[in-house]
Coordinates of N, CA and C in Angstrom, one line a residue:
X193 N 0.8 -1.2 0.0 CA 0.0 0.0 0.0 C 0.8 1.3 0.0
X194 N 0.2 2.3 -0.3 CA 0.9 3.6 -0.3 C 0.7 4.4 0.9
X195 N 1.6 5.3 1.2 CA 1.5 6.2 2.3 C 1.2 5.6 3.6
X196 N 0.4 6.3 4.4 CA 0.2 5.9 5.8 C -1.0 5.0 6.0
X197 N -1.8 4.8 5.0 CA -3.0 3.9 5.1 C -2.7 2.5 5.6
X198 N -1.6 2.0 5.1 CA -1.2 0.6 5.5 C -1.0 0.4 6.9
X199 N -0.7 1.5 7.7 CA -0.4 1.4 9.1 C -1.7 1.6 9.9
X200 N -2.8 1.9 9.3 CA -4.1 2.2 10.0 C -5.2 1.2 9.8
X201 N -5.2 0.5 8.6 CA -6.3 -0.4 8.4 C -5.9 -1.5 7.4
X202 N -6.6 -2.6 7.6 CA -6.3 -3.8 6.8 C -6.8 -3.6 5.4
X203 N -5.9 -3.9 4.4 CA -6.3 -3.7 3.0 C -7.2 -4.8 2.5
X204 N -7.2 -6.0 3.2 CA -8.1 -7.1 2.8 C -9.5 -6.9 3.2
X205 N -9.7 -6.5 4.5 CA -11.1 -6.4 5.0 C -11.5 -5.0 5.3
X206 N -10.6 -4.1 5.4 CA -10.9 -2.7 5.7 C -11.0 -2.3 7.2
X207 N -10.8 -3.3 8.0 CA -10.9 -3.0 9.5 C -9.8 -2.2 10.0
X208 N -10.1 -1.2 10.8 CA -9.1 -0.3 11.4 C -8.4 -1.1 12.5
X209 N -7.1 -1.0 12.5 CA -6.3 -1.8 13.5 C -6.6 -1.1 14.9
X210 N -6.5 -1.9 16.0 CA -6.7 -1.4 17.3 C -6.0 -2.3 18.3
X211 N -5.9 -1.9 19.5 CA -5.3 -2.7 20.6 C -3.8 -2.9 20.3
X212 N -3.3 -4.1 20.7 CA -1.9 -4.4 20.6 C -1.4 -4.3 19.1
X213 N -2.2 -4.6 18.2 CA -1.8 -4.6 16.8 C -1.6 -3.1 16.4
X214 N -2.5 -2.2 16.8 CA -2.3 -0.8 16.5 C -1.0 -0.3 17.1
X215 N -0.7 -0.7 18.3 CA 0.5 -0.2 19.0 C 1.8 -0.8 18.3
X216 N 1.8 -2.1 17.9 CA 2.9 -2.7 17.2 C 3.1 -2.0 15.9
X217 N 2.0 -1.7 15.2 CA 2.2 -1.0 13.9 C 2.6 0.4 14.0
X218 N 2.2 1.1 15.1 CA 2.7 2.4 15.4 C 4.2 2.5 15.5
X219 N 4.7 1.5 16.3 CA 6.2 1.4 16.5 C 6.9 1.1 15.1
X220 N 6.3 0.1 14.4 CA 6.9 -0.2 13.1 C 6.9 0.9 12.1
X221 N 5.8 1.7 12.1 CA 5.7 2.8 11.2 C 6.8 3.8 11.6
X222 N 6.9 4.2 12.8 CA 7.9 5.1 13.3 C 9.3 4.7 12.9
X223 N 9.6 3.4 13.1 CA 10.9 2.9 12.8 C 11.2 2.9 11.3
X224 N 10.1 2.7 10.5 CA 10.3 2.7 9.1 C 10.7 4.0 8.5
X225 N 10.2 5.1 9.1 CA 10.4 6.4 8.5 C 11.4 7.3 9.4
X226 N 11.9 6.7 10.4 CA 12.8 7.4 11.4 C 14.1 8.0 10.7
X227 N 14.6 7.3 9.7 CA 15.9 7.7 9.1 C 15.7 8.9 8.1
X228 N 14.5 9.3 7.8 CA 14.3 10.3 6.9 C 14.6 11.7 7.5
X229 N 14.8 12.7 6.6 CA 15.0 14.1 7.2 C 13.8 14.6 8.0
X230 N 14.1 15.5 8.9 CA 13.1 16.0 9.8 C 11.9 16.7 9.0
X231 N 12.1 17.2 7.9 CA 11.1 17.9 7.1 C 10.3 16.9 6.3
X232 N 10.6 15.6 6.3 CA 9.8 14.6 5.5 C 8.4 14.4 6.2
X233 N 7.4 14.5 5.3 CA 6.0 14.4 5.8 C 5.7 13.1 6.4
X234 N 6.2 12.0 5.8 CA 5.9 10.6 6.3 C 6.6 10.4 7.6
X235 N 7.8 11.0 7.8 CA 8.4 10.9 9.1 C 7.6 11.5 10.2
X236 N 7.1 12.7 9.9 CA 6.3 13.4 10.9 C 5.0 12.7 11.2
X237 N 4.3 12.2 10.1 CA 3.1 11.4 10.3 C 3.3 10.1 11.0
X238 N 4.5 9.5 10.9 CA 4.8 8.3 11.6 C 4.9 8.6 13.1
X239 N 5.4 9.8 13.5 CA 5.4 10.1 14.9 C 4.0 10.3 15.4
X240 N 3.1 10.9 14.6 CA 1.7 11.0 15.0 C 1.0 9.6 15.2
X241 N 1.4 8.7 14.3 CA 0.8 7.4 14.4 C 1.2 6.7 15.6
X242 N 2.5 6.8 16.0 CA 3.0 6.2 17.2 C 2.4 6.9 18.4
X243 N 2.4 8.2 18.4 CA 1.9 8.9 19.6 C 0.4 8.6 19.8
X244 N -0.4 8.5 18.7 CA -1.8 8.2 18.9 C -2.0 6.8 19.4
X245 N -1.2 5.8 18.9 CA -1.3 4.4 19.3 C -0.9 4.3 20.8
X246 N 0.1 5.0 21.2 CA 0.5 5.0 22.6 C -0.7 5.6 23.5
X247 N -1.3 6.7 23.0 CA -2.3 7.3 23.8 C -3.5 6.4 23.9
X248 N -4.0 5.8 22.8 CA -5.2 5.0 22.9 C -4.9 3.6 23.6
X249 N -3.6 3.3 23.8 CA -3.2 2.1 24.5 C -3.0 2.4 26.0
X250 N -3.6 3.5 26.5 CA -3.5 3.9 27.9 C -2.0 4.1 28.3
X251 N -1.2 4.7 27.5 CA 0.2 4.9 27.8 C 0.5 6.4 27.6
X252 N -0.3 7.3 28.3 CA -0.2 8.7 28.0 C 1.2 9.3 28.3
X253 N 1.9 8.8 29.3 CA 3.2 9.3 29.7 C 4.2 9.1 28.5
X254 N 4.0 8.0 27.8 CA 4.9 7.7 26.7 C 4.5 8.5 25.4
X255 N 3.2 8.7 25.3 CA 2.6 9.4 24.1 C 2.9 10.9 24.1
X256 N 2.9 11.5 25.3 CA 3.1 12.9 25.3 C 4.4 13.4 24.6
X257 N 5.6 12.9 25.0 CA 6.7 13.5 24.3 C 6.8 13.2 22.8
X258 N 6.2 12.1 22.4 CA 6.1 11.8 20.9 C 5.2 12.8 20.2
X259 N 4.0 13.0 20.8 CA 3.1 14.0 20.2 C 3.6 15.4 20.3
X260 N 4.3 15.8 21.3 CA 4.9 17.1 21.4 C 6.0 17.3 20.3
X261 N 6.8 16.2 20.1 CA 7.8 16.3 19.0 C 7.1 16.4 17.6
X262 N 6.0 15.7 17.4 CA 5.3 15.8 16.2 C 4.8 17.3 16.0
X263 N 4.2 17.8 17.1 CA 3.7 19.2 17.0 C 4.8 20.2 16.7
X264 N 6.0 20.0 17.3 CA 7.1 20.9 17.0 C 7.5 20.8 15.6
X265 N 7.6 19.6 15.0 CA 7.9 19.5 13.6 C 6.8 20.1 12.7
X266 N 5.6 20.0 13.0 CA 4.5 20.6 12.3 C 4.6 22.1 12.3
X267 N 4.9 22.6 13.5 CA 5.1 24.1 13.6 C 6.3 24.6 12.8
X268 N 7.4 23.8 12.8 CA 8.6 24.2 12.2 C 8.5 24.2 10.6
X269 N 8.0 23.1 10.1 CA 8.0 22.9 8.7 C 6.7 23.1 8.0
X270 N 5.6 23.0 8.7 CA 4.3 23.2 8.0 C 3.4 24.2 8.8
X271 N 4.0 25.3 9.3 CA 3.3 26.3 10.0 C 2.2 26.9 9.2
X272 N 2.3 26.9 7.9 CA 1.2 27.5 7.0 C 0.0 26.6 7.0
X273 N 0.0 25.4 7.5 CA -1.1 24.5 7.4 C -1.8 24.5 8.8
X274 N -2.6 25.5 9.0 CA -3.2 25.7 10.3 C -4.1 24.5 10.8
X275 N -4.7 23.8 9.9 CA -5.5 22.6 10.2 C -4.7 21.5 10.8
X276 N -3.5 21.2 10.2 CA -2.6 20.2 10.8 C -2.1 20.6 12.1
X277 N -1.8 21.9 12.3 CA -1.3 22.3 13.6 C -2.4 22.1 14.7
X278 N -3.6 22.5 14.4 CA -4.7 22.3 15.3 C -4.9 20.9 15.7
X279 N -4.9 20.0 14.7 CA -5.0 18.6 14.9 C -3.9 18.1 15.9
X280 N -2.7 18.5 15.6 CA -1.6 18.0 16.4 C -1.7 18.5 17.8
X281 N -2.2 19.7 18.0 CA -2.3 20.3 19.4 C -3.4 19.5 20.1

């Protein structure tokens, strides 16, 4: 699959991933795009995927720094996109 969709839902049945599978895929997503430059959109979105997965897995202490880092990247590289900034906040 293309982009971030493969990290969020099954291409065969269309079910959105949840629970331990969502968390494992959040980590895998982040690790996949980690080596890209800071301004790479997929790298930033992978941080959001990991942060969201941590948050919904009742791990808010781990989610907070990841989501704050994603917000900082959004503000630095995509400050013109107010909708994305508001979502990240």
